[in-house]
XYZ file of C-alpha atoms in Angstrom:
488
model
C 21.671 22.295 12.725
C 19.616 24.678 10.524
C 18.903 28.245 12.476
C 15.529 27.704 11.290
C 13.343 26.093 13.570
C 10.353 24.940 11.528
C 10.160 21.547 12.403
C 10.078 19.387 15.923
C 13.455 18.067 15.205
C 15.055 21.166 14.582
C 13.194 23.556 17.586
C 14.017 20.730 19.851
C 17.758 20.108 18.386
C 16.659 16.268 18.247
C 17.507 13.767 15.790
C 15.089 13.650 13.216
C 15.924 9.498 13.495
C 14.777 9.758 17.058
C 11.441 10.832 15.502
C 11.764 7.937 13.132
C 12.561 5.209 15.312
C 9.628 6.440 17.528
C 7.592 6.204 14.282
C 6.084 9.427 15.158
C 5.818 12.481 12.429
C 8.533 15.221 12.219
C 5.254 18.042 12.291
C 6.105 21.450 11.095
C 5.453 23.603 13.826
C 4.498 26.761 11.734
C 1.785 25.591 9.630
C -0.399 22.891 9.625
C 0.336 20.030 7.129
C -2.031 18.134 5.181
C -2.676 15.206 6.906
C -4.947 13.576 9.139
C -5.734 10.687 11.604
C -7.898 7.775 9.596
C -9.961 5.779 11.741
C -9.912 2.931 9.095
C -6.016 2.707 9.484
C -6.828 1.948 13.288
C -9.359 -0.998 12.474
C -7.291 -2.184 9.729
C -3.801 -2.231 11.704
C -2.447 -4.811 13.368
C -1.128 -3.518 16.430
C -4.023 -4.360 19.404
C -3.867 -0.579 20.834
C -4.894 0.657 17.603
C -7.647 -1.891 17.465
C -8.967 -1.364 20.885
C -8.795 2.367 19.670
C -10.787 2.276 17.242
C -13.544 0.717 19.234
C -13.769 3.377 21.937
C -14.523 5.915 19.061
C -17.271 4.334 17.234
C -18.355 3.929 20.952
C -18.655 7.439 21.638
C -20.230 7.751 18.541
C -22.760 5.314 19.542
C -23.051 6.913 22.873
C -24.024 9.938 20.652
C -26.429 8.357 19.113
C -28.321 7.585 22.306
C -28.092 11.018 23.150
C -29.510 11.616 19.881
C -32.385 9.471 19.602
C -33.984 10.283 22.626
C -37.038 11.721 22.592
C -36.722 11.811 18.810
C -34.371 14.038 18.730
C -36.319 17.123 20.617
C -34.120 19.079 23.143
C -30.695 17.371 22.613
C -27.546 18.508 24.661
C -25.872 20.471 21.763
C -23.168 20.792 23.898
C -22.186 17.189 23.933
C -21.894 17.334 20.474
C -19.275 19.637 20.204
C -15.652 19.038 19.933
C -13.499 21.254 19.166
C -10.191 20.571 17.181
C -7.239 20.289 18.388
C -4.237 22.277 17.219
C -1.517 21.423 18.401
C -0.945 18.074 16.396
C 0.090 20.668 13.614
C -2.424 18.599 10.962
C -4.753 19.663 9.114
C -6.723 21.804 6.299
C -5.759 25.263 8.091
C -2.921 26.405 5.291
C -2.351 29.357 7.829
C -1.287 28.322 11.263
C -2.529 25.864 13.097
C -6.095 27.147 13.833
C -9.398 25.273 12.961
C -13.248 25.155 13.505
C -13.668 21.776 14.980
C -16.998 20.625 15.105
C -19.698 22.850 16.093
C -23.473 23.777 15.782
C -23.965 22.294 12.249
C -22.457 19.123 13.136
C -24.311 18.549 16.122
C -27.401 19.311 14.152
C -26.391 16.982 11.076
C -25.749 14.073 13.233
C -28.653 14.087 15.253
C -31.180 14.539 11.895
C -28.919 11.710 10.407
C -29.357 9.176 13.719
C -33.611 9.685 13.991
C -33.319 9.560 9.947
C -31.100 7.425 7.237
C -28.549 6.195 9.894
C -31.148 5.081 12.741
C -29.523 1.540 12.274
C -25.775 2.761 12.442
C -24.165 0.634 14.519
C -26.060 -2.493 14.120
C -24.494 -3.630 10.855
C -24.900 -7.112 9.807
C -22.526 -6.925 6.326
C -19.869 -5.058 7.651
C -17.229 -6.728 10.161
C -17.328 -3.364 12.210
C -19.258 -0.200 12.324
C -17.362 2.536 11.185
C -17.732 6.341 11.637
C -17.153 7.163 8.090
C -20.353 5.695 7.356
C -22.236 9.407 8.483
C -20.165 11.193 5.949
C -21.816 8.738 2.937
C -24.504 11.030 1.761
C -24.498 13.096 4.565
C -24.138 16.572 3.415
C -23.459 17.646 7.279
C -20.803 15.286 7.943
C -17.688 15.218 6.184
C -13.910 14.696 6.278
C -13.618 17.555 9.249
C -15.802 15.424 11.203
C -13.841 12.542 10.277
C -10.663 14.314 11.146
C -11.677 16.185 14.252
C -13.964 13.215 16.107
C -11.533 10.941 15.731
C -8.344 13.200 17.451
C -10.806 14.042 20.399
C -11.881 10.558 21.024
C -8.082 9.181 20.697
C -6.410 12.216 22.335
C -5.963 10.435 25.724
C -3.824 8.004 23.743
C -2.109 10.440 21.457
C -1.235 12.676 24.978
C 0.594 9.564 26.374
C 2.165 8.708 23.055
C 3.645 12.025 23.368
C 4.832 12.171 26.632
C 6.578 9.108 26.526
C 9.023 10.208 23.770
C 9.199 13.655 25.373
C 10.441 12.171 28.782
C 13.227 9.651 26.518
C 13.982 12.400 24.040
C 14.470 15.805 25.088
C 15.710 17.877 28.134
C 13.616 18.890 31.014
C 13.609 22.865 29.967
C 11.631 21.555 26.813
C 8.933 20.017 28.780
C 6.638 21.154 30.574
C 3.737 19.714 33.058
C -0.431 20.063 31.460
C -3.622 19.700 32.505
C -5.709 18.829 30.120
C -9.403 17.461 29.242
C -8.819 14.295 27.513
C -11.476 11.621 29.463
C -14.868 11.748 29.193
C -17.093 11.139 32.211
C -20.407 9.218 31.168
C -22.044 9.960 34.303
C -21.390 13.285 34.064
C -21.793 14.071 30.724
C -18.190 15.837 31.132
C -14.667 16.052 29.926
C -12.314 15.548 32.919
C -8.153 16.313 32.810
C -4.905 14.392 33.404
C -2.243 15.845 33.671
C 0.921 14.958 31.589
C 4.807 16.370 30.853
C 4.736 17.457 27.171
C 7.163 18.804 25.178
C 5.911 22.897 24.622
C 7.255 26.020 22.827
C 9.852 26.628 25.437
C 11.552 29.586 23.611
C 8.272 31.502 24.063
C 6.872 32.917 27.106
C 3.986 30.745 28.039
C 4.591 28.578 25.066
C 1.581 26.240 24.532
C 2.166 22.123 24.696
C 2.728 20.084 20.908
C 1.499 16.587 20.012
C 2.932 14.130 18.083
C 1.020 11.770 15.781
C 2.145 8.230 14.904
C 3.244 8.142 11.242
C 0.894 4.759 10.641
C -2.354 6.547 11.405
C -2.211 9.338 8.852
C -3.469 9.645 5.596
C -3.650 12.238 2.982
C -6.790 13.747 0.909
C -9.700 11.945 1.743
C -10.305 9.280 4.342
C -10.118 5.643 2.653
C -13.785 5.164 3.182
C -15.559 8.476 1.818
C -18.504 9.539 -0.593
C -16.691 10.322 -3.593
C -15.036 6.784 -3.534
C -18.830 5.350 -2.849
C -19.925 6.945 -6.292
C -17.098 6.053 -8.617
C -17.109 2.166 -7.157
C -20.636 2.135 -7.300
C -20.805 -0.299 -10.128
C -18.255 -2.812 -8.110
C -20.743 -2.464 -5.462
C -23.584 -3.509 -7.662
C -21.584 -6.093 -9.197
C -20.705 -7.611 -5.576
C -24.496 -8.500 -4.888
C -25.259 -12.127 -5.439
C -29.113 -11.701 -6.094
C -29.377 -10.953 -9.232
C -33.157 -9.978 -8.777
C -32.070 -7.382 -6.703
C -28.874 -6.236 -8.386
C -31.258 -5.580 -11.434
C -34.172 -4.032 -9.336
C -31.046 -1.836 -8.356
C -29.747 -0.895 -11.675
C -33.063 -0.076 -13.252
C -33.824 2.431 -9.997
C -30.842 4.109 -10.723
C -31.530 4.252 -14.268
C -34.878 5.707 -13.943
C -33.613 8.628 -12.085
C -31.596 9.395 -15.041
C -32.619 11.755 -18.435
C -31.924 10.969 -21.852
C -28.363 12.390 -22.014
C -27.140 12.579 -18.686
C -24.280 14.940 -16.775
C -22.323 14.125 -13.709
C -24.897 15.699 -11.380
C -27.496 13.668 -12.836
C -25.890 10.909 -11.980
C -24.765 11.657 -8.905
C -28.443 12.224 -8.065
C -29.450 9.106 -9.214
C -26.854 7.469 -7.220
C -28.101 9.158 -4.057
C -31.667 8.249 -5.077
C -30.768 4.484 -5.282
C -28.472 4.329 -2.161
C -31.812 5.762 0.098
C -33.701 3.574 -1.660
C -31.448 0.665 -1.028
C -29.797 1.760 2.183
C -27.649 -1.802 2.745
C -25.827 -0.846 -0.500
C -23.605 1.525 1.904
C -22.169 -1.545 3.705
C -21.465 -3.319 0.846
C -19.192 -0.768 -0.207
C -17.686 -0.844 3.382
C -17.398 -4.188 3.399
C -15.150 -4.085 -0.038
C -12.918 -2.028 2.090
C -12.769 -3.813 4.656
C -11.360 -7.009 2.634
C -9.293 -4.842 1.158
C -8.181 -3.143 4.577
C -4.063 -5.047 3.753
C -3.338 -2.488 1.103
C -5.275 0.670 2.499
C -1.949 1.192 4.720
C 0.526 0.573 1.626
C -1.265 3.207 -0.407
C -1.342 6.002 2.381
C 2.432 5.232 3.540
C 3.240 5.866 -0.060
C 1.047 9.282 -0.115
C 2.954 10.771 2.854
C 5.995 9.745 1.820
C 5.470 12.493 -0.668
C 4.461 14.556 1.060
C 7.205 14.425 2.694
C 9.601 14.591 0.127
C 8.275 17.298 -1.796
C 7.093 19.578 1.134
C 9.002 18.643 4.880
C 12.143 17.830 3.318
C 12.689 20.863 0.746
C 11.247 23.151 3.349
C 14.530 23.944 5.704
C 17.208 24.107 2.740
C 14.745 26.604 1.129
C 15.014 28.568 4.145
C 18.723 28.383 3.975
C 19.712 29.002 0.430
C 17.542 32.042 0.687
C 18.997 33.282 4.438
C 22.398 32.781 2.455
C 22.255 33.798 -0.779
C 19.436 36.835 -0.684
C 18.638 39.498 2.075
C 15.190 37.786 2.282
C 14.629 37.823 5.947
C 16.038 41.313 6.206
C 13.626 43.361 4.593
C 12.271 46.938 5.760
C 8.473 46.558 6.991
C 6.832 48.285 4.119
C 3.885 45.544 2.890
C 4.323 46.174 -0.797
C 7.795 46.355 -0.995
C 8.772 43.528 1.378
C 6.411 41.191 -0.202
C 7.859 42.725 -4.260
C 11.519 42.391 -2.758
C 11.142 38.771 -1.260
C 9.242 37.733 -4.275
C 12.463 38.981 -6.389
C 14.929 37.383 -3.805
C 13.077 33.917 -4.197
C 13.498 34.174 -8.223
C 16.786 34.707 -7.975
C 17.706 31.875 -5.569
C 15.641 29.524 -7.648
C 17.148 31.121 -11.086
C 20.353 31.451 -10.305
C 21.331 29.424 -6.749
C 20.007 25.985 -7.467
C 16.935 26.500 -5.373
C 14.713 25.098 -8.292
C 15.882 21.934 -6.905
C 13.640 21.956 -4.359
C 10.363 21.934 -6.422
C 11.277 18.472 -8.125
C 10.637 15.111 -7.078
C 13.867 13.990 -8.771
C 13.695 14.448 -12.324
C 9.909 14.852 -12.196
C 8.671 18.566 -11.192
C 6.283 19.085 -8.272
C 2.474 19.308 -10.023
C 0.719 20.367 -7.403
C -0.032 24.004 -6.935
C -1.237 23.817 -3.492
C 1.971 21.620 -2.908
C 4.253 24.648 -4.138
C 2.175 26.711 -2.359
C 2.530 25.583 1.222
C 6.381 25.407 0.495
C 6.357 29.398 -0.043
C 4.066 29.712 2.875
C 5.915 28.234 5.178
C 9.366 29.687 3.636
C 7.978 32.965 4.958
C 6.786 31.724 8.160
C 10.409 31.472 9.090
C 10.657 35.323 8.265
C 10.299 37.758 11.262
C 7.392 39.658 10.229
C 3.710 39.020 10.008
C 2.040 37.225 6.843
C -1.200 35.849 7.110
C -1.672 33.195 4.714
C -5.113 32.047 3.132
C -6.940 34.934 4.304
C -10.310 34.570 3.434
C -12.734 37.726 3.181
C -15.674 36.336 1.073
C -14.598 36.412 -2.175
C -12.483 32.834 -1.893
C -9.499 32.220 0.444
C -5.904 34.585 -1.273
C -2.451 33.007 -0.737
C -1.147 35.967 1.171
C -1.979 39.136 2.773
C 1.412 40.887 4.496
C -0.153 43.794 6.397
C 1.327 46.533 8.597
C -1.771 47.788 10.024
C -4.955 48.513 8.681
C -3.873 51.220 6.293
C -1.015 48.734 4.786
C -1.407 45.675 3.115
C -0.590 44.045 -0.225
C -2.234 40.784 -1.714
C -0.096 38.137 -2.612
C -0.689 35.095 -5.334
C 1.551 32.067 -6.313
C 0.523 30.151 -9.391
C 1.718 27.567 -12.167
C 2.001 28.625 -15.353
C 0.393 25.814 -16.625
C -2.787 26.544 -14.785
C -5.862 26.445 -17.639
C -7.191 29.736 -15.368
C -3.927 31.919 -15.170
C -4.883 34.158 -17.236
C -8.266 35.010 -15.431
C -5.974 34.862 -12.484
C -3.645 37.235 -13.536
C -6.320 39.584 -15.175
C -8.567 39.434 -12.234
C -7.738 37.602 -9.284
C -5.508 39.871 -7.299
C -8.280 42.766 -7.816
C -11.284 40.751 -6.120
C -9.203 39.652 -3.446
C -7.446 43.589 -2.837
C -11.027 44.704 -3.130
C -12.316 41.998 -0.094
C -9.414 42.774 1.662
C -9.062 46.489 1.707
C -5.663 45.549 -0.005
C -4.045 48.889 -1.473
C -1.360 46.394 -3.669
C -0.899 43.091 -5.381
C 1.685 41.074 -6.131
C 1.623 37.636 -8.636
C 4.374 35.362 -8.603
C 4.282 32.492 -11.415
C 6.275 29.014 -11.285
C 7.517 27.936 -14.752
C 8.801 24.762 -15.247
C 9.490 23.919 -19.258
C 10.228 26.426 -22.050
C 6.210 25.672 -22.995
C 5.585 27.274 -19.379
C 7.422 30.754 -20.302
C 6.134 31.314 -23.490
C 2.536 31.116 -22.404
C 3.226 33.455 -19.628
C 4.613 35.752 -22.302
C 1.963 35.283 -24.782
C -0.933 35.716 -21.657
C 0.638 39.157 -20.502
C 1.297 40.383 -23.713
C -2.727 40.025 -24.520
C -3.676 41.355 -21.132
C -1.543 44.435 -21.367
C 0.500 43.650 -18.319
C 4.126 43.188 -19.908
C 7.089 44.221 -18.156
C 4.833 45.402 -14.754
C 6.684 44.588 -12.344
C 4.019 43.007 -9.537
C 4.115 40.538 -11.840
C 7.388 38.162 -10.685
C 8.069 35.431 -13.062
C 10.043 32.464 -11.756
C 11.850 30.291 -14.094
C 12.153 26.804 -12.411
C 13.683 25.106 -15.559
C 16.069 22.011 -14.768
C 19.587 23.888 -15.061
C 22.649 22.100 -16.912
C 25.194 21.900 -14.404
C 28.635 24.288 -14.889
C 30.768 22.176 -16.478
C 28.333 21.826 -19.562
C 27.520 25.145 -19.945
């Protein structure tokens, strides 16, 4: 058992196959990971629950809409509205933590303009098999895949709250659970949230430890929900093509068309789409309807996105933490911002250079392309460290990988890149001096993941024209494949 205890299994001293066989996620209790509950995965799945789960939420949602509609939408209960999100599922956008917005004042607002406007007929569909809740985020600025994400765990946390308990009370001791109340029910005739109590498993090595969920593995998805805007405009032309009149699918074409200049960009297009879709308003549930026949494969194609997640994130995250507790003083450093953050960044080279830890950032033979992928893997590396690191802090200027502060006279800005990024050389000329500036940040620190020989000789040729050879808050990290010992 790792003495790092990132993730359920290992803070618990569980199984991770207990997890498995449960089907539920093995969440990362440190940071959020980038997933979310899909409410198309409930109406497409199989299993009854989910079905019947899916139904309550558009339900709300149409309760909502009664709310909303009244009185034409003059002197609505904001309040009702509201929900916020809920943290302790550990999913999410939040790359620090486990903190989010939920949905608030400009929700509430968005979805009551979009009920007494473009979606006054939501809910009585005649294409679609359903009604479906993504249908407010299809050109609805207001609404989008927070909504999506953070509706959705409200209305099915009742569910989610059992789910929980139930492997708690098979799977771990009684020490690791502990007995919540918590709002969960909504009350029509009172317009109120009402608690249950329920034994949860909690952060029982801390004093007053708050309670964790678990999320069923066959309800997440990754990126953007299966039914979302930016899949509406690049299908729009199978849309078109799916309309049997062809009166109408050319009436269609041409308004797009004439909402289009001579040599049109992207935008252009994208307002022309919009045009056409207000103009032709049942063109939204012909694209729902497309996914709803092909609702068999939507789960294949997410099962295979989290898997990889996964892979390249959950499973290289704990043997990180160990080849760098083992091999470096990483998690021993002095509290000094600049040179803690300098001295871990140099630790973390060397275990990837020279201790096989530039294992970790391949899928097999194939290296890990996603910056934000390699990034969360770092973050959460130093979440396991003792001291304070606030990740994705965001001061106005655009959110910073790191800021490791020791008060308010103390902090350095940190920055993890690929060297194959088009804009590392703005990044490495710039970057770290906006963000220091918005952040009252004294240092800076960039770190830069290399993966071929290509990689290392355009961070060479980059710092050599920017003047910043040999500085040494500069940490390059070469993440080469290495020939194994007996070749070299």
């Amino acid at each position: 058992m790792s003495k790092f205890k990132l993730l359920f299994s290992e803070y618990f001293e569980i199984k991770e196959s207990n997890l498995a066989d449960y089907g539920a996620l093995n969440i990362c209790l440190s940071s959020d990971l980038p997933l979310f509950i899909d409410p198309f995965l409930l109406f497409a799945s199989e299993k009854a629950e989910y079905k019947e789960l899916h139904k309550h939420v558009v339900g709300h949602l149409l309760l909502l809409k009664e709310y909303a509609i009244e009185n034409n939408g003059k002197d609505v209960d904001l309040r009702l509205f509201r929900f916020p999100e809920i943290k302790q599922n550990w999913l999410g956008l939040a790359q620090y933590g486990n903190g989010g917005k939920g949905l608030g004042l400009r929700f509430a607002k968005g979805a009551i303009q979009a009920f007494n406007g473009f979606y006054n007929s939501f809910g009585e569909e005649k294409i679609t098999d359903e009604t479906h809740i993504e249908k407010l985020t299809l050109l609805n600025a207001g609404v989008g895949k927070d909504f999506i994400s953070d509706f959705t765990t409200n209305l099915i946390f009742e569910y989610l709250l059992e789910y929980t308990e139930a492997f708690a009370l098979k799977y771990l001791k009684d020490a690791q659970v502990k007995e919540f109340s918590i709002r969960c029910r909504f009350d029509k005739a009172t317009k109120t949230w009402q608690p249950r109590k329920f034994k949860l498993p909690h952060f029982f090595r801390e004093k007053n430890g708050d309670f964790i969920l678990l999320t069923p593995l066959d309800i997440l998805t990754v990126d953007d929900a299966i039914i979302n805007n930016n899949d509406f405009y690049n299908n729009f032309n199978t849309v078109t093509r799916s309309i049997g009149n062809d009166s109408l699918r050319s009436a269609i074409n041409d308004h797009f068309r004439s909402h289009l200049p001579k040599k049109p960009k992207k935008k252009d297009k994208i307002h022309a789409f919009i045009k056409t879709v207000e103009q032709y308003p049942d063109l939204v549930d012909l694209y729902i309807r497309i996914k709803e026949d092909s609702k068999n494969t939507a789960s294949e194609v997410t099962s295979e996105k989290i898997e990889e997640i996964r892979e390249q994130l959950i499973d290289s995250l704990t043997p990180l933490c160990n080849l760098l507790n083992d091999k470096s003083p990483f998690y021993s450093v002095n509290p000094n911002s600049y040179d803690e953050a300098l001295k871990r960044a140099n630790y973390l080279k060397d275990v990837i250079e020279n201790n096989d830890g530039y294992r970790i950032f391949y899928d097999g033979t194939k290296p890990i392309a996603k910056e934000d992928t390699i990034q969360r893997i770092f973050r959460l590396t130093w979440y396991a460290s003792p001291y304070d690191v606030n990740s994705e802090v965001n001061n106005g200027r655009g959110p910073a990988d790191y800021k490791v502060s020791f008060g308010s006279g103390d902090s350095t800005i940190v920055e993890f890149k690929l060297a194959k990024s088009s804009s590392l050389e703005r990044n490495l000329e710039n970057q770290t001096d906006i963000y220091k500036a918005a952040s009252k940040s004294s240092n800076d620190i960039s770190v830069v993941l290399c993966y071929t020989d290509s990689d290392i000789r355009k961070v060479n040729r980059v710092l050599k024209k920017i003047g910043k050879e040999g500085h040494e808050n500069i940490v390059i990290i070469d993440a080469r494949r290495k020939a194994s010992a007996s070749k070299v």
